[in-house]
XYZ file of C-alpha atoms in Angstrom:
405
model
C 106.314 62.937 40.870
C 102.693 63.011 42.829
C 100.246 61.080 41.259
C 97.435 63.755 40.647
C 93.409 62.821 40.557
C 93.188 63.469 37.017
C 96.288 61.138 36.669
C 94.025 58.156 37.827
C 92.587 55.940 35.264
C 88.180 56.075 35.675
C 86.462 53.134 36.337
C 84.656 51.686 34.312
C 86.622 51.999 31.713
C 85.173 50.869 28.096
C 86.545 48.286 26.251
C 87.958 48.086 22.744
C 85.099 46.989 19.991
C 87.895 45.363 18.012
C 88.442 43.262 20.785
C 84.940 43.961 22.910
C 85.452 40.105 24.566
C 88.980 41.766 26.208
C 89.395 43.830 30.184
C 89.050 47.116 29.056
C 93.366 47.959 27.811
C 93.502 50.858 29.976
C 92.748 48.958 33.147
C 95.034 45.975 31.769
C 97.514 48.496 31.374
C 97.543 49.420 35.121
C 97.314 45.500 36.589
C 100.900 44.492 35.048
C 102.210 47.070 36.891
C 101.041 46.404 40.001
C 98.041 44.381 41.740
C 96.381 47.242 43.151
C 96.185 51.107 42.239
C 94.033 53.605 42.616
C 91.034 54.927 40.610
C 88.399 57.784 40.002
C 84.832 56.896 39.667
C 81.805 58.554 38.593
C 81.300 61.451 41.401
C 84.833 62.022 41.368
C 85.616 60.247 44.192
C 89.062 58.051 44.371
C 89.361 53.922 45.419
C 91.506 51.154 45.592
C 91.033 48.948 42.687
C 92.002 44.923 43.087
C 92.976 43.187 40.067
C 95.503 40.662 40.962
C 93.642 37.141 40.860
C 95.578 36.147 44.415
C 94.846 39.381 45.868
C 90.983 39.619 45.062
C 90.383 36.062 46.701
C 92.666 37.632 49.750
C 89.883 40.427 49.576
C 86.671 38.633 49.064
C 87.104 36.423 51.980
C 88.520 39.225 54.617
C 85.407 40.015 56.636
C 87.287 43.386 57.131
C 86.078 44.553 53.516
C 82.178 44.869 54.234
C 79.131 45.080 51.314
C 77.953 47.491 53.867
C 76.942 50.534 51.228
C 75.116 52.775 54.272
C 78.929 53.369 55.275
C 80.160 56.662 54.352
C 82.824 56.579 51.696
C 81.169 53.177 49.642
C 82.120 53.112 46.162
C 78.190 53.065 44.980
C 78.252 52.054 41.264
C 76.404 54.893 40.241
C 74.563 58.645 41.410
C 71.487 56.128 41.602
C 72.364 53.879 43.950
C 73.888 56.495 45.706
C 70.879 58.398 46.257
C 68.997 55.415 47.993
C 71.596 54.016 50.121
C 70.039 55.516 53.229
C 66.707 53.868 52.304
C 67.687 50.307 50.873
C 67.414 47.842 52.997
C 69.294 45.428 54.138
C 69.710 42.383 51.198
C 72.048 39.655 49.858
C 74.058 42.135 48.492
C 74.237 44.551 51.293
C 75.145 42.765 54.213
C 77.627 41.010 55.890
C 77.789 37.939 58.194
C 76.006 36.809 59.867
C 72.968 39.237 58.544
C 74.049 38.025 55.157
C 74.241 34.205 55.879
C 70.707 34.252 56.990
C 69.745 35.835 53.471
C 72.365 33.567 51.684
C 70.231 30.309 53.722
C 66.770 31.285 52.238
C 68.433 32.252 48.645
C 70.551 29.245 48.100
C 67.198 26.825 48.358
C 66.154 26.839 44.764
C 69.827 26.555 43.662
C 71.731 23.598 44.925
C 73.383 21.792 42.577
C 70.897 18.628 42.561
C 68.183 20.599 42.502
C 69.553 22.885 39.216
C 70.779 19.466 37.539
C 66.842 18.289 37.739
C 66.156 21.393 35.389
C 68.584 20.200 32.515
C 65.613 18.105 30.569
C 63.430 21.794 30.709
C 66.080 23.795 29.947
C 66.991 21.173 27.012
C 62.912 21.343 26.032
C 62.897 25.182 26.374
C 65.828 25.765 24.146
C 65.221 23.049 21.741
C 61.495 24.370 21.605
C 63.082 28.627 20.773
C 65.649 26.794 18.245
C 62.645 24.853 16.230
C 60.746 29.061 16.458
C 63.676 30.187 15.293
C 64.363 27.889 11.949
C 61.066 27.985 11.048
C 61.082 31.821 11.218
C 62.343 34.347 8.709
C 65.881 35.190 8.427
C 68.292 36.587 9.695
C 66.990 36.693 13.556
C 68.236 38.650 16.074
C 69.664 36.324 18.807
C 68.826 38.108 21.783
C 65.497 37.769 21.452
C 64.868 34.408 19.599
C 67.015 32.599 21.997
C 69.569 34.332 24.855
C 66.747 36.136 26.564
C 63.854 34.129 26.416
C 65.638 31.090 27.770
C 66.965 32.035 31.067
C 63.877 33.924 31.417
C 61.599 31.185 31.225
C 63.382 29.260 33.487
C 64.068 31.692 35.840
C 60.066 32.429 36.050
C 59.523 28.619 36.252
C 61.782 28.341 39.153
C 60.332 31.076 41.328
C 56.676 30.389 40.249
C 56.457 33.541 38.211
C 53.883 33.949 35.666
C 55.746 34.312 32.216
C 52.958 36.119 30.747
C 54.539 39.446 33.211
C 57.527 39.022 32.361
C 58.014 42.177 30.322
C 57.688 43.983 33.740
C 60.713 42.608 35.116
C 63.059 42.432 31.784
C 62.000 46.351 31.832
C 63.212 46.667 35.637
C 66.309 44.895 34.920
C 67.392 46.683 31.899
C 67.359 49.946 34.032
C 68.867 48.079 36.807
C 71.812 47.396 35.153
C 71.788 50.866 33.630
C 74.844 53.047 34.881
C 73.616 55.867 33.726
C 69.997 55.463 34.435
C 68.397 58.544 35.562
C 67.847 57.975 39.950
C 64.481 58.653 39.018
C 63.892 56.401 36.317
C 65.682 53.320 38.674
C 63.055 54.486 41.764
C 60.002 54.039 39.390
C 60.805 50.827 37.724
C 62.258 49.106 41.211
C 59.227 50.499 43.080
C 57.011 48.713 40.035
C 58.681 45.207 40.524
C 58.400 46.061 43.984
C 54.841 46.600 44.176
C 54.278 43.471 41.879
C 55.858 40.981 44.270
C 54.665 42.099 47.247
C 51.071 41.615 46.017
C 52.039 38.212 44.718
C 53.747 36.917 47.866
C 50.718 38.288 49.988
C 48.482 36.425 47.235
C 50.362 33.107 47.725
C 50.303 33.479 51.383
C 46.393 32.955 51.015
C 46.522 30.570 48.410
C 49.755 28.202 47.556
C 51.193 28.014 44.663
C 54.775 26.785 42.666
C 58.317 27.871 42.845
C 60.037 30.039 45.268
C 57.721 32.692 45.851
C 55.594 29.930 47.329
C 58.704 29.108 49.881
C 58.633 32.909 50.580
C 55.452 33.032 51.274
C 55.832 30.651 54.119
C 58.233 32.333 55.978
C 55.948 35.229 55.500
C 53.208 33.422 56.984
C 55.464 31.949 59.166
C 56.893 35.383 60.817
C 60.213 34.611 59.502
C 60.412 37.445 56.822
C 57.842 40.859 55.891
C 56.359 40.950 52.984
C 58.458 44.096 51.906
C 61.648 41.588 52.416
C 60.714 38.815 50.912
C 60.006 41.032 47.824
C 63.344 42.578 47.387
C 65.351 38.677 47.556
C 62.375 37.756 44.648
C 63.268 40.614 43.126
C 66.684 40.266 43.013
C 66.605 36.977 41.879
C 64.498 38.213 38.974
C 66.642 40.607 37.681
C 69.867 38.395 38.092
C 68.645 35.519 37.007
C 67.938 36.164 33.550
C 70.249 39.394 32.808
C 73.224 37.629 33.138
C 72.822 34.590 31.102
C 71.284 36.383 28.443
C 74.260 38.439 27.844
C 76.740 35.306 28.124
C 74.116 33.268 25.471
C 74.726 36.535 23.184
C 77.980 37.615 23.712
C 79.394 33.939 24.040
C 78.242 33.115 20.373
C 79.732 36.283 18.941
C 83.036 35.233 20.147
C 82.532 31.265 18.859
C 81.776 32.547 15.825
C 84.764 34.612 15.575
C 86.395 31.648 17.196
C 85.505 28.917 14.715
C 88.390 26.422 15.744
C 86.837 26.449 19.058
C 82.928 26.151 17.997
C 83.943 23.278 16.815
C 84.525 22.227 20.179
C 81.004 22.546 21.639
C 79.502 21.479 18.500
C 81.319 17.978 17.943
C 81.270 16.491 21.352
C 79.215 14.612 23.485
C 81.243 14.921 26.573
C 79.505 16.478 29.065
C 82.639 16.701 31.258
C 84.450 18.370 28.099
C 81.076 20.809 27.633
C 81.305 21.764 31.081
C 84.867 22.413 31.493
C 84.772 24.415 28.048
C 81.771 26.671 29.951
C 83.926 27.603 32.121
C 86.349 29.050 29.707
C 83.671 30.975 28.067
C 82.687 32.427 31.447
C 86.332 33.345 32.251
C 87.570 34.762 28.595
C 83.583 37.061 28.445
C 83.645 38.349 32.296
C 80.854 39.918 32.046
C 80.200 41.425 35.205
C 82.184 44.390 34.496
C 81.277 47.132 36.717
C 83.331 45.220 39.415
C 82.297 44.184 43.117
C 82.291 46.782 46.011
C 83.315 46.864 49.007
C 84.679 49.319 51.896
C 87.446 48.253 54.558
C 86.107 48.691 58.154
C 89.828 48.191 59.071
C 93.408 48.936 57.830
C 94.216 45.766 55.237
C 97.733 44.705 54.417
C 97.171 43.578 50.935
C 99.511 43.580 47.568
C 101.917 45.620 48.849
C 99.505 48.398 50.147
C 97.451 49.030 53.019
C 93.908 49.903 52.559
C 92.495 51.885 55.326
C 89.706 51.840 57.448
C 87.052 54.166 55.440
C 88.300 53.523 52.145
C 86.266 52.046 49.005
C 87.788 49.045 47.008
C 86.369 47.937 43.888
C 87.137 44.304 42.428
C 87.657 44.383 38.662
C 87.039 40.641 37.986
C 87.706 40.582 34.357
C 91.256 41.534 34.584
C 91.761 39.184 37.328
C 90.524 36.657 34.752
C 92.885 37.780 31.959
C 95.873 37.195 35.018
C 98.550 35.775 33.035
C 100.411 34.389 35.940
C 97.098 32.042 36.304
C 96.039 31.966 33.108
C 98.528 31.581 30.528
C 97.770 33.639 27.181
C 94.856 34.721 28.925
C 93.593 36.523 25.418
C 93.357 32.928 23.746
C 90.212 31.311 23.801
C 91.140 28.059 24.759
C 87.892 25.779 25.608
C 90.582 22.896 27.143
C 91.962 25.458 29.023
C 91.527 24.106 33.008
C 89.517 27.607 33.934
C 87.815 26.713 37.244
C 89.481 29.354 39.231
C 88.334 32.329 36.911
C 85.971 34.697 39.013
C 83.279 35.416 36.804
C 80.891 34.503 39.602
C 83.086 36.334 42.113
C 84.545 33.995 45.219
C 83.980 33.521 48.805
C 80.757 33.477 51.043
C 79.246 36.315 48.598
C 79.687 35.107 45.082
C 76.701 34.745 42.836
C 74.227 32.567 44.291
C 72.744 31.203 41.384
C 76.206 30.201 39.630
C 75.336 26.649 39.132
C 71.530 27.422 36.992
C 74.268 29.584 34.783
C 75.799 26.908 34.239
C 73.352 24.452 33.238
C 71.849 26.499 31.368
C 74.876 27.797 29.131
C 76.160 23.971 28.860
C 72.706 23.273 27.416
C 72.736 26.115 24.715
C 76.491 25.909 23.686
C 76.037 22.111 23.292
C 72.920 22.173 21.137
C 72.765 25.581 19.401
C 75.375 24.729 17.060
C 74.985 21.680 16.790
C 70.872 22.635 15.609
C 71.802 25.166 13.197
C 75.673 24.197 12.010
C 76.096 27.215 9.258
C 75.098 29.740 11.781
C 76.731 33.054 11.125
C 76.623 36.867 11.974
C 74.316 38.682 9.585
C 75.521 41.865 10.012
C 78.846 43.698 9.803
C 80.774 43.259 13.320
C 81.117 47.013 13.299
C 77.581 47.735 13.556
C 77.038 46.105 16.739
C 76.001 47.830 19.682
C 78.018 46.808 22.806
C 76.584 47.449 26.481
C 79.391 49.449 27.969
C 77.290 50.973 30.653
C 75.171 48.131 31.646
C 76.391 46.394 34.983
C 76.693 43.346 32.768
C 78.308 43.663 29.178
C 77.144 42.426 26.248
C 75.485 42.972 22.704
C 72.037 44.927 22.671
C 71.343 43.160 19.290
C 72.925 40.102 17.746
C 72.064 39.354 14.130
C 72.530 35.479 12.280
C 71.704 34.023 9.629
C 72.169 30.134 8.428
């Protein structure tokens, strides 16, 4: 029988909120049959979505399958991003070699690994400083904002030399960035604010020197290297991604210790940073939060799966389900923190995944190792079904989390 378009499953698809850590079942459903398959998207338009784990890494590193969203027939994530292809320039997440490797060259400076590992003692201050706020405070607390938000925030400011006291302007940017149903208007406004702000603060560092990686920016302003305009758009979205997603995997990672207690135990009785870092990457593999998948559009015909994708077409990577890939990943829907997990794709692979993977890292060792560990009787204060999940945000996660000790 033909396979008709209201056959095909929609992506996104939500998940279930008795199991809200889980790929969403419907698109779990679809992956054991097969590694790729089609699906319908939010204009109606149909793609190939990838959620083998050997066949995403097959896709992610063909330079056939471009980031290139002014091509006609992109997968945009939503009527938003749609509207402004024509007009957004080229960035990090738009571009392909070599246009991309230059970006990838100025992005990657505040990031290497030695550099990140320098930060441990702040980030170890920072959250040890929001822990001691947060006992002495009343109870219960909610999470988010005593701890998961805050954090990567103020390290994400301290790295780019951002003033913290405007930091509300950009946590207000991001949450509508990462909006899939935020109104085109709306996203214009708030971008064009954040915009605006950086801009004026490059141009004001260009005249006078200051900290962080707006000051680096700067210089290749001043230095011809970069406009103004550009260099604002790689701050900006370095702002947005830098403290979005580990706030969500600080939130949404405790909710899931706590309902995993056996494995809490894990992060809060040793001292092995080799068994703390290993168990991170478990956490970042079972949560997958980048849900909304990464797009691309072939610029060729691909031979992949079984299939062949052809020039024009739109492919989304699911990366959660690719992460819940039983033949890598044994009982994928255990929580296993000794689990060997390295390979999961929560930070996607190849030349484009996330460029700041490794201050993720750091920082989510530092809070899984201490926070319980700080407050040992920490518990949900609120009934599981009243929490609000973020099934249209870009990133998923808990609005609100609730706890008590």
């Amino acid at each position: 029988m033909t396979e008709t378009l209201t056959d095909l499953p929609e992506f996104p698809a939500a998940r279930q909120a008795r199991c809200p850590f889980a790929p969403p079942p419907a698109l779990r459903e679809v992956a054991a049959e097969k590694p790729l398959s089609k699906v319908r998207i939010w204009d109606g338009s149909t793609h190939w979505m990838i959620t083998g784990h050997a066949e995403q890494r097959a896709i992610l590193t063909d330079p056939r399958a471009s980031m290139n969203d002014h091509l006609p027939g992109f997968p945009h994530q939503n009527e938003a991003n749609a509207q402004v292809a024509d007009q957004r320039p080229p960035t990090i997440f738009n571009t392909d070699a070599p246009e991309h490797t230059r970006f990838r060259r100025m992005m990657t400076f505040p990031f290497t690994a030695k550099r990140v590992e320098a930060l441990r003692p702040s980030i170890q201050q920072i959250t040890d400083d929001l822990i001691d706020k947060m006992l002495a405070g009343p109870k219960p607390v909610d999470l988010v904002q005593a701890l998961a938000l805050p954090l990567p925030t103020l390290m994400i400011c301290e790295l780019l030399g951002v003033p913290f006291s405007d930091h509300e302007l950009f946590q207000r940017a991001a949450a509508v960035a990462v909006d899939r149903n935020a109104p085109p208007e709306e996203s214009a406004r708030t971008s064009g604010e954040l915009m605006a702000y950086l801009t004026k603060l490059i141009e004001t560092r260009v005249e006078t020197p200051g900290e962080g990686w707006v000051n680096d920016l700067a210089e290749r302003v001043k230095a011809g290297e970069v406009e103004a305009h550009e260099a604002a758009l790689m701050g900006m979205v370095l702002l947005i991604a830098g403290h979005e997603t580990s706030a969500n995997m600080i939130a949404l990672g405790t909710l899931a210790l706590l309902r995993n207690p056996g494995q809490l135990a894990i992060f809060r009785e040793s001292d092995d940073p080799k068994v703390i870092a290993n168990a991170v990457e478990e956490m970042l593999r079972y949560l997958s939060i980048a849900q909304h998948g990464l797009r691309r559009i072939a610029t060729e015909d691909i031979e992949i799966g079984g299939e062949t994708i052809r020039a024009g077409e739109g492919i989304i990577v699911a990366l959660p389900v690719a992460n819940w890939d039983a033949s890598v990943f044994p009982e994928p829907d255990q929580l296993d923190l000794h689990r060997q997990a390295r390979q999961h794709h929560a930070f996607g692979f190849g030349i484009h995944q996330c460029v700041g993977q490794q201050l993720a890292r750091v920082e989510l060792q530092v809070v899984y190792s201490t926070l319980y560990k700080r407050i040992p009787t920490l518990q949900v204060a609120t009934g599981l079904d009243q929490l609000q999940y973020k099934h249209d945000a870009l990133a998923f996660g808990v609005y609100e989390l609730p706890v008590t000790w």
